[in-house]
Structures are given as C-alpha cells and as structure tokens.
PDB file of C-alpha atoms in Angstrom:
ATOM      1  CA  UNK A   1      76.468  19.696  87.594  1.00  0.00           C
ATOM      2  CA  UNK A   2      77.682  20.379  91.029  1.00  0.00           C
ATOM      3  CA  UNK A   3      78.441  16.633  91.610  1.00  0.00           C
ATOM      4  CA  UNK A   4      80.281  16.370  88.327  1.00  0.00           C
ATOM      5  CA  UNK A   5      82.652  19.257  89.151  1.00  0.00           C
ATOM      6  CA  UNK A   6      82.998  17.953  92.798  1.00  0.00           C
ATOM      7  CA  UNK A   7      84.266  14.675  91.190  1.00  0.00           C
ATOM      8  CA  UNK A   8      86.612  16.392  88.846  1.00  0.00           C
ATOM      9  CA  UNK A   9      88.285  18.375  91.767  1.00  0.00           C
ATOM     10  CA  UNK A  10      88.425  15.270  93.782  1.00  0.00           C
ATOM     11  CA  UNK A  11      90.295  13.393  90.915  1.00  0.00           C
ATOM     12  CA  UNK A  12      92.769  16.316  90.637  1.00  0.00           C
ATOM     13  CA  UNK A  13      93.574  16.074  94.369  1.00  0.00           C
ATOM     14  CA  UNK A  14      93.981  12.232  94.235  1.00  0.00           C
ATOM     15  CA  UNK A  15      96.419  12.584  91.431  1.00  0.00           C
ATOM     16  CA  UNK A  16      98.741  15.213  92.973  1.00  0.00           C
ATOM     17  CA  UNK A  17     100.946  12.786  94.747  1.00  0.00           C
ATOM     18  CA  UNK A  18     101.686  11.199  91.530  1.00  0.00           C
ATOM     19  CA  UNK A  19     101.999  14.424  89.561  1.00  0.00           C
ATOM     20  CA  UNK A  20     104.456  15.756  92.157  1.00  0.00           C
ATOM     21  CA  UNK A  21     106.612  12.452  91.798  1.00  0.00           C
ATOM     22  CA  UNK A  22     106.887  12.937  88.230  1.00  0.00           C
ATOM     23  CA  UNK A  23     107.595  16.463  88.593  1.00  0.00           C
ATOM     24  CA  UNK A  24     110.592  15.751  90.770  1.00  0.00           C
ATOM     25  CA  UNK A  25     111.772  13.039  88.447  1.00  0.00           C
ATOM     26  CA  UNK A  26     111.432  15.521  85.553  1.00  0.00           C
ATOM     27  CA  UNK A  27     113.687  17.950  87.556  1.00  0.00           C
ATOM     28  CA  UNK A  28     116.503  15.411  88.279  1.00  0.00           C
ATOM     29  CA  UNK A  29     116.421  14.587  84.643  1.00  0.00           C
ATOM     30  CA  UNK A  30     116.728  18.042  83.748  1.00  0.00           C
ATOM     31  CA  UNK A  31     119.627  18.545  86.295  1.00  0.00           C
ATOM     32  CA  UNK A  32     121.388  15.482  85.012  1.00  0.00           C
ATOM     33  CA  UNK A  33     120.972  15.830  81.229  1.00  0.00           C
ATOM     34  CA  UNK A  34     122.041  19.536  81.261  1.00  0.00           C
ATOM     35  CA  UNK A  35     124.850  19.153  83.708  1.00  0.00           C
ATOM     36  CA  UNK A  36     123.463  21.818  86.256  1.00  0.00           C
ATOM     37  CA  UNK A  37     126.221  22.587  88.777  1.00  0.00           C
ATOM     38  CA  UNK A  38     124.500  25.519  90.457  1.00  0.00           C
ATOM     39  CA  UNK A  39     124.774  29.346  89.460  1.00  0.00           C
ATOM     40  CA  UNK A  40     123.508  28.912  86.018  1.00  0.00           C
ATOM     41  CA  UNK A  41     121.677  31.859  84.451  1.00  0.00           C
ATOM     42  CA  UNK A  42     118.312  30.317  83.412  1.00  0.00           C
ATOM     43  CA  UNK A  43     115.524  32.069  81.614  1.00  0.00           C
ATOM     44  CA  UNK A  44     112.027  30.416  82.332  1.00  0.00           C
ATOM     45  CA  UNK A  45     109.662  31.465  79.728  1.00  0.00           C
ATOM     46  CA  UNK A  46     105.976  31.404  81.095  1.00  0.00           C
ATOM     47  CA  UNK A  47     106.935  29.680  84.300  1.00  0.00           C
ATOM     48  CA  UNK A  48     106.939  30.559  88.026  1.00  0.00           C
ATOM     49  CA  UNK A  49     109.360  30.553  90.795  1.00  0.00           C
ATOM     50  CA  UNK A  50     107.534  28.101  92.816  1.00  0.00           C
ATOM     51  CA  UNK A  51     108.142  25.401  90.024  1.00  0.00           C
ATOM     52  CA  UNK A  52     112.098  25.629  90.996  1.00  0.00           C
ATOM     53  CA  UNK A  53     111.507  24.329  94.549  1.00  0.00           C
ATOM     54  CA  UNK A  54     112.370  20.838  93.396  1.00  0.00           C
ATOM     55  CA  UNK A  55     115.859  21.909  92.248  1.00  0.00           C
ATOM     56  CA  UNK A  56     118.142  21.904  95.210  1.00  0.00           C
ATOM     57  CA  UNK A  57     121.008  23.697  93.288  1.00  0.00           C
ATOM     58  CA  UNK A  58     120.966  27.461  93.640  1.00  0.00           C
ATOM     59  CA  UNK A  59     120.352  29.073  90.223  1.00  0.00           C
ATOM     60  CA  UNK A  60     120.056  32.564  88.852  1.00  0.00           C
ATOM     61  CA  UNK A  61     116.613  32.627  87.598  1.00  0.00           C
ATOM     62  CA  UNK A  62     114.570  35.159  85.166  1.00  0.00           C
ATOM     63  CA  UNK A  63     110.877  34.223  85.172  1.00  0.00           C
ATOM     64  CA  UNK A  64     109.151  35.760  82.143  1.00  0.00           C
ATOM     65  CA  UNK A  65     105.476  35.714  81.955  1.00  0.00           C
ATOM     66  CA  UNK A  66     102.235  37.967  80.849  1.00  0.00           C
ATOM     67  CA  UNK A  67     101.328  40.792  83.336  1.00  0.00           C
ATOM     68  CA  UNK A  68      98.331  38.909  84.359  1.00  0.00           C
ATOM     69  CA  UNK A  69     100.157  35.553  84.890  1.00  0.00           C
ATOM     70  CA  UNK A  70     103.287  36.883  86.661  1.00  0.00           C
ATOM     71  CA  UNK A  71     103.354  35.900  90.140  1.00  0.00           C
ATOM     72  CA  UNK A  72     106.320  37.803  91.694  1.00  0.00           C
ATOM     73  CA  UNK A  73     106.825  35.476  94.754  1.00  0.00           C
ATOM     74  CA  UNK A  74     109.974  33.582  95.333  1.00  0.00           C
ATOM     75  CA  UNK A  75     109.218  30.743  97.901  1.00  0.00           C
ATOM     76  CA  UNK A  76     112.646  29.212  97.238  1.00  0.00           C
ATOM     77  CA  UNK A  77     115.388  31.201  99.283  1.00  0.00           C
ATOM     78  CA  UNK A  78     118.303  29.336  97.696  1.00  0.00           C
ATOM     79  CA  UNK A  79     117.523  30.637  94.278  1.00  0.00           C
ATOM     80  CA  UNK A  80     118.201  34.317  93.096  1.00  0.00           C
ATOM     81  CA  UNK A  81     115.069  35.235  91.127  1.00  0.00           C
ATOM     82  CA  UNK A  82     114.200  38.322  88.736  1.00  0.00           C
ATOM     83  CA  UNK A  83     110.657  38.754  87.333  1.00  0.00           C
ATOM     84  CA  UNK A  84     109.974  39.935  84.075  1.00  0.00           C
ATOM     85  CA  UNK A  85     106.792  40.887  82.349  1.00  0.00           C
ATOM     86  CA  UNK A  86     106.692  40.197  78.900  1.00  0.00           C
ATOM     87  CA  UNK A  87     105.368  38.030  75.917  1.00  0.00           C
ATOM     88  CA  UNK A  88     107.772  34.981  75.337  1.00  0.00           C
ATOM     89  CA  UNK A  89     106.871  35.100  71.531  1.00  0.00           C
ATOM     90  CA  UNK A  90     108.773  38.384  71.347  1.00  0.00           C
ATOM     91  CA  UNK A  91     111.417  39.549  73.952  1.00  0.00           C
ATOM     92  CA  UNK A  92     113.122  42.587  72.186  1.00  0.00           C
ATOM     93  CA  UNK A  93     114.751  43.840  75.322  1.00  0.00           C
ATOM     94  CA  UNK A  94     116.635  40.580  76.006  1.00  0.00           C
ATOM     95  CA  UNK A  95     119.709  40.274  74.166  1.00  0.00           C
ATOM     96  CA  UNK A  96     121.054  37.373  72.132  1.00  0.00           C
ATOM     97  CA  UNK A  97     122.566  34.492  74.219  1.00  0.00           C
ATOM     98  CA  UNK A  98     122.035  36.559  77.492  1.00  0.00           C
ATOM     99  CA  UNK A  99     121.291  33.360  79.414  1.00  0.00           C
ATOM    100  CA  UNK A 100     122.949  29.923  79.721  1.00  0.00           C
ATOM    101  CA  UNK A 101     119.776  28.010  79.292  1.00  0.00           C
ATOM    102  CA  UNK A 102     116.277  28.843  78.128  1.00  0.00           C
ATOM    103  CA  UNK A 103     113.805  26.768  80.183  1.00  0.00           C
ATOM    104  CA  UNK A 104     110.015  26.173  79.369  1.00  0.00           C
ATOM    105  CA  UNK A 105     107.716  23.724  80.790  1.00  0.00           C
ATOM    106  CA  UNK A 106     104.206  23.049  79.217  1.00  0.00           C
ATOM    107  CA  UNK A 107     104.025  26.501  77.821  1.00  0.00           C
ATOM    108  CA  UNK A 108     104.469  26.599  73.960  1.00  0.00           C
ATOM    109  CA  UNK A 109     101.077  24.896  73.472  1.00  0.00           C
ATOM    110  CA  UNK A 110      99.340  27.752  75.035  1.00  0.00           C
ATOM    111  CA  UNK A 111     100.849  30.509  72.787  1.00  0.00           C
ATOM    112  CA  UNK A 112      98.365  30.318  70.204  1.00  0.00           C
ATOM    113  CA  UNK A 113      98.524  29.010  66.581  1.00  0.00           C
ATOM    114  CA  UNK A 114     101.617  27.630  64.776  1.00  0.00           C
ATOM    115  CA  UNK A 115     103.070  31.126  63.909  1.00  0.00           C
ATOM    116  CA  UNK A 116     103.008  31.732  67.404  1.00  0.00           C
ATOM    117  CA  UNK A 117     104.735  28.545  68.304  1.00  0.00           C
ATOM    118  CA  UNK A 118     107.360  29.171  65.598  1.00  0.00           C
ATOM    119  CA  UNK A 119     108.038  32.717  67.104  1.00  0.00           C
ATOM    120  CA  UNK A 120     108.234  31.181  70.531  1.00  0.00           C
ATOM    121  CA  UNK A 121     110.804  28.658  69.437  1.00  0.00           C
ATOM    122  CA  UNK A 122     112.809  31.204  67.732  1.00  0.00           C
ATOM    123  CA  UNK A 123     113.030  33.289  71.006  1.00  0.00           C
ATOM    124  CA  UNK A 124     114.173  30.236  72.993  1.00  0.00           C
ATOM    125  CA  UNK A 125     116.985  29.466  70.678  1.00  0.00           C
ATOM    126  CA  UNK A 126     117.897  33.187  70.495  1.00  0.00           C
ATOM    127  CA  UNK A 127     118.293  34.141  73.991  1.00  0.00           C
ATOM    128  CA  UNK A 128     120.380  31.125  75.136  1.00  0.00           C
ATOM    129  CA  UNK A 129     122.691  28.672  73.584  1.00  0.00           C
ATOM    130  CA  UNK A 130     121.121  25.819  75.236  1.00  0.00           C
ATOM    131  CA  UNK A 131     117.554  24.997  75.805  1.00  0.00           C
ATOM    132  CA  UNK A 132     114.910  22.836  77.414  1.00  0.00           C
ATOM    133  CA  UNK A 133     111.342  22.737  76.131  1.00  0.00           C
ATOM    134  CA  UNK A 134     108.723  20.436  77.428  1.00  0.00           C
ATOM    135  CA  UNK A 135     105.144  19.895  76.081  1.00  0.00           C
ATOM    136  CA  UNK A 136     102.459  17.253  76.500  1.00  0.00           C
ATOM    137  CA  UNK A 137     102.000  14.470  74.158  1.00  0.00           C
ATOM    138  CA  UNK A 138      98.750  14.319  72.053  1.00  0.00           C
ATOM    139  CA  UNK A 139      98.901  10.590  72.183  1.00  0.00           C
ATOM    140  CA  UNK A 140      98.474  10.312  75.947  1.00  0.00           C
ATOM    141  CA  UNK A 141      95.174   8.501  76.686  1.00  0.00           C
ATOM    142  CA  UNK A 142      94.319  11.366  79.276  1.00  0.00           C
ATOM    143  CA  UNK A 143      94.473  15.134  78.055  1.00  0.00           C
ATOM    144  CA  UNK A 144      96.943  16.720  80.354  1.00  0.00           C
ATOM    145  CA  UNK A 145      94.970  19.949  80.688  1.00  0.00           C
ATOM    146  CA  UNK A 146      91.252  18.943  80.967  1.00  0.00           C
ATOM    147  CA  UNK A 147      91.898  15.434  82.033  1.00  0.00           C
ATOM    148  CA  UNK A 148      89.330  13.946  79.543  1.00  0.00           C
ATOM    149  CA  UNK A 149      90.168  10.631  77.744  1.00  0.00           C
ATOM    150  CA  UNK A 150      91.206  10.704  74.291  1.00  0.00           C
ATOM    151  CA  UNK A 151      90.115  14.499  73.997  1.00  0.00           C
ATOM    152  CA  UNK A 152      92.034  15.108  70.742  1.00  0.00           C
ATOM    153  CA  UNK A 153      89.978  12.481  68.965  1.00  0.00           C
ATOM    154  CA  UNK A 154      86.524  13.965  69.697  1.00  0.00           C
ATOM    155  CA  UNK A 155      84.634  15.349  67.010  1.00  0.00           C
ATOM    156  CA  UNK A 156      84.460  18.989  67.033  1.00  0.00           C
ATOM    157  CA  UNK A 157      80.516  19.202  67.770  1.00  0.00           C
ATOM    158  CA  UNK A 158      81.363  17.159  70.858  1.00  0.00           C
ATOM    159  CA  UNK A 159      84.196  19.359  71.891  1.00  0.00           C
ATOM    160  CA  UNK A 160      82.105  22.369  71.751  1.00  0.00           C
ATOM    161  CA  UNK A 161      79.421  20.926  73.770  1.00  0.00           C
ATOM    162  CA  UNK A 162      81.831  20.183  76.576  1.00  0.00           C
ATOM    163  CA  UNK A 163      83.524  23.572  76.122  1.00  0.00           C
ATOM    164  CA  UNK A 164      79.965  25.399  76.371  1.00  0.00           C
ATOM    165  CA  UNK A 165      79.296  23.609  79.714  1.00  0.00           C
ATOM    166  CA  UNK A 166      82.724  24.260  81.083  1.00  0.00           C
ATOM    167  CA  UNK A 167      82.220  28.093  80.246  1.00  0.00           C
ATOM    168  CA  UNK A 168      79.374  28.251  82.574  1.00  0.00           C
ATOM    169  CA  UNK A 169      81.246  27.316  85.798  1.00  0.00           C
ATOM    170  CA  UNK A 170      85.056  27.767  84.905  1.00  0.00           C
ATOM    171  CA  UNK A 171      85.428  30.542  82.264  1.00  0.00           C
ATOM    172  CA  UNK A 172      89.148  31.352  82.956  1.00  0.00           C
ATOM    173  CA  UNK A 173      89.903  27.684  82.866  1.00  0.00           C
ATOM    174  CA  UNK A 174      87.836  27.036  79.642  1.00  0.00           C
ATOM    175  CA  UNK A 175      89.546  29.967  78.087  1.00  0.00           C
ATOM    176  CA  UNK A 176      92.969  28.304  78.751  1.00  0.00           C
ATOM    177  CA  UNK A 177      91.603  24.971  77.323  1.00  0.00           C
ATOM    178  CA  UNK A 178      90.387  26.509  74.167  1.00  0.00           C
ATOM    179  CA  UNK A 179      93.856  28.265  73.613  1.00  0.00           C
ATOM    180  CA  UNK A 180      95.625  24.942  73.868  1.00  0.00           C
ATOM    181  CA  UNK A 181      97.182  23.649  70.573  1.00  0.00           C
ATOM    182  CA  UNK A 182      99.176  20.600  71.139  1.00  0.00           C
ATOM    183  CA  UNK A 183     102.282  19.924  69.335  1.00  0.00           C
ATOM    184  CA  UNK A 184     103.274  16.596  67.534  1.00  0.00           C
ATOM    185  CA  UNK A 185     106.743  15.227  68.191  1.00  0.00           C
ATOM    186  CA  UNK A 186     107.815  15.896  64.180  1.00  0.00           C
ATOM    187  CA  UNK A 187     106.625  19.461  64.630  1.00  0.00           C
ATOM    188  CA  UNK A 188     108.671  19.962  67.645  1.00  0.00           C
ATOM    189  CA  UNK A 189     111.709  18.660  66.023  1.00  0.00           C
ATOM    190  CA  UNK A 190     111.275  21.121  62.994  1.00  0.00           C
ATOM    191  CA  UNK A 191     111.179  24.108  65.338  1.00  0.00           C
ATOM    192  CA  UNK A 192     114.074  23.033  67.243  1.00  0.00           C
ATOM    193  CA  UNK A 193     116.202  21.210  64.695  1.00  0.00           C
ATOM    194  CA  UNK A 194     119.485  20.934  66.808  1.00  0.00           C
ATOM    195  CA  UNK A 195     117.672  19.605  69.839  1.00  0.00           C
ATOM    196  CA  UNK A 196     117.631  16.098  71.228  1.00  0.00           C
ATOM    197  CA  UNK A 197     114.073  14.438  72.037  1.00  0.00           C
ATOM    198  CA  UNK A 198     113.349  12.848  75.441  1.00  0.00           C
ATOM    199  CA  UNK A 199     110.006  11.021  75.386  1.00  0.00           C
ATOM    200  CA  UNK A 200     108.449  10.835  78.899  1.00  0.00           C
ATOM    201  CA  UNK A 201     106.413   7.869  79.321  1.00  0.00           C
ATOM    202  CA  UNK A 202     103.695   6.654  81.924  1.00  0.00           C
ATOM    203  CA  UNK A 203     102.260   3.048  81.687  1.00  0.00           C
ATOM    204  CA  UNK A 204     103.960   2.861  78.343  1.00  0.00           C
ATOM    205  CA  UNK A 205     102.243   5.619  76.903  1.00  0.00           C
ATOM    206  CA  UNK A 206     104.289   8.837  75.742  1.00  0.00           C
ATOM    207  CA  UNK A 207     103.041  11.391  78.439  1.00  0.00           C
ATOM    208  CA  UNK A 208     105.338  14.430  77.070  1.00  0.00           C
ATOM    209  CA  UNK A 209     108.103  15.503  75.165  1.00  0.00           C
ATOM    210  CA  UNK A 210     111.294  17.364  75.988  1.00  0.00           C
ATOM    211  CA  UNK A 211     113.342  18.736  73.450  1.00  0.00           C
ATOM    212  CA  UNK A 212     116.832  19.820  74.785  1.00  0.00           C
ATOM    213  CA  UNK A 213     120.305  21.195  73.610  1.00  0.00           C
TER     214      UNK A 213
END
C-alpha cells in the first residue's frame, strides 16, 4: 500500500512541469480571448490568488471560496485581491453585474448534483456580463482528479472498491473525488446558452472545456 501511494505521488511530481506549461498556455488564451488589458474587475469563484501568478497584467480580483477552503494569501503583488467567504451557488450579497468577468477554473464539477451546477451557472452569469468557466472533459483517458485511466467507464462496484481503499489513507482527498460530477459538453452549453466553447486538447484527446462570453 505504501509503495502504491509513493508511486502515485511520484507521478504527480513528474507531471508538474507539463501541468504548469498547460496552465500558462491556458492563462495566455484567457488573456487573448477575453481581451484583458489590466485593471479588470474579476470574481474568481472557488479559486485562489496563487492561480493568478501566471497573469502578468494587474487585475482587481475578488476570490470567493468556502470558509474551510479560502486561503487569504496573495503571493502576487501586482494584483489587488479581495477575499470573500461564500458559496458560489448562492451569493446574495453580490449585486447583479458587479464585476467585469466571472471566472472559474475546475470548480463547477465539485459543487454537487445537477441542481447545484445549474445554480452555480446562474450566479456566474448574474454577477458579471462576461464569464470564463473551465471544467475537465469526461472523454480524456486520464481522469483529471484521481489520475485513473478511463475512470468514468468503471463499473460502480469497482469504483467503490477503489474509494474504500483511498479513504483509509487520504480521507479528505477521497471526499473530493466522491463529490466530483463531471459535465458533458452538451450540458455545459445548456447551462451557458450565450457562451462559446473552446476544447483544450492534449495528444488529440479533449482534456477540458472552456465556455466563455
């Protein structure tokens, strides 16, 4: 068991340079597609200030996250950052159109069942006239969160067997895996009917979807 988790952690470290390059490329695509000039008011739903280190242009960021997930640290001195505790599926204290852009990176698949995902999508479109929402693709051979090959095709008994083992070693991580509900492209388009879809690919496979407006 110890060897298995050592191999898992080694694999994560080995892929970090590639992951960082992908994050940088994705950030550059965001800057280009959204016409970022600097100074934009961006609300990041479920994110962190550290994520924005790859953006060289100064921004006015509001980071919204649940109390136990909100890290009130800004390692990037060129951004103005405000931290807000809240549930991105229900933000009653944030007025309609308060921001220029609503942003979310790999969060909507973690908010719960379809009802929560729809509520999240509505809040994204309510708080800003423009949005950028990224989520992993179910069709990528390696699952984005647990790194298991073809995870979503496993029979439920086999999934439960893995989950049971993981809980013994990594309970918090396993809770995140259990709470992940991937979203198909067609469902993403239904939730954001005014959005445009960009499919991020790796080795020819759809790795993630970004819907933006």
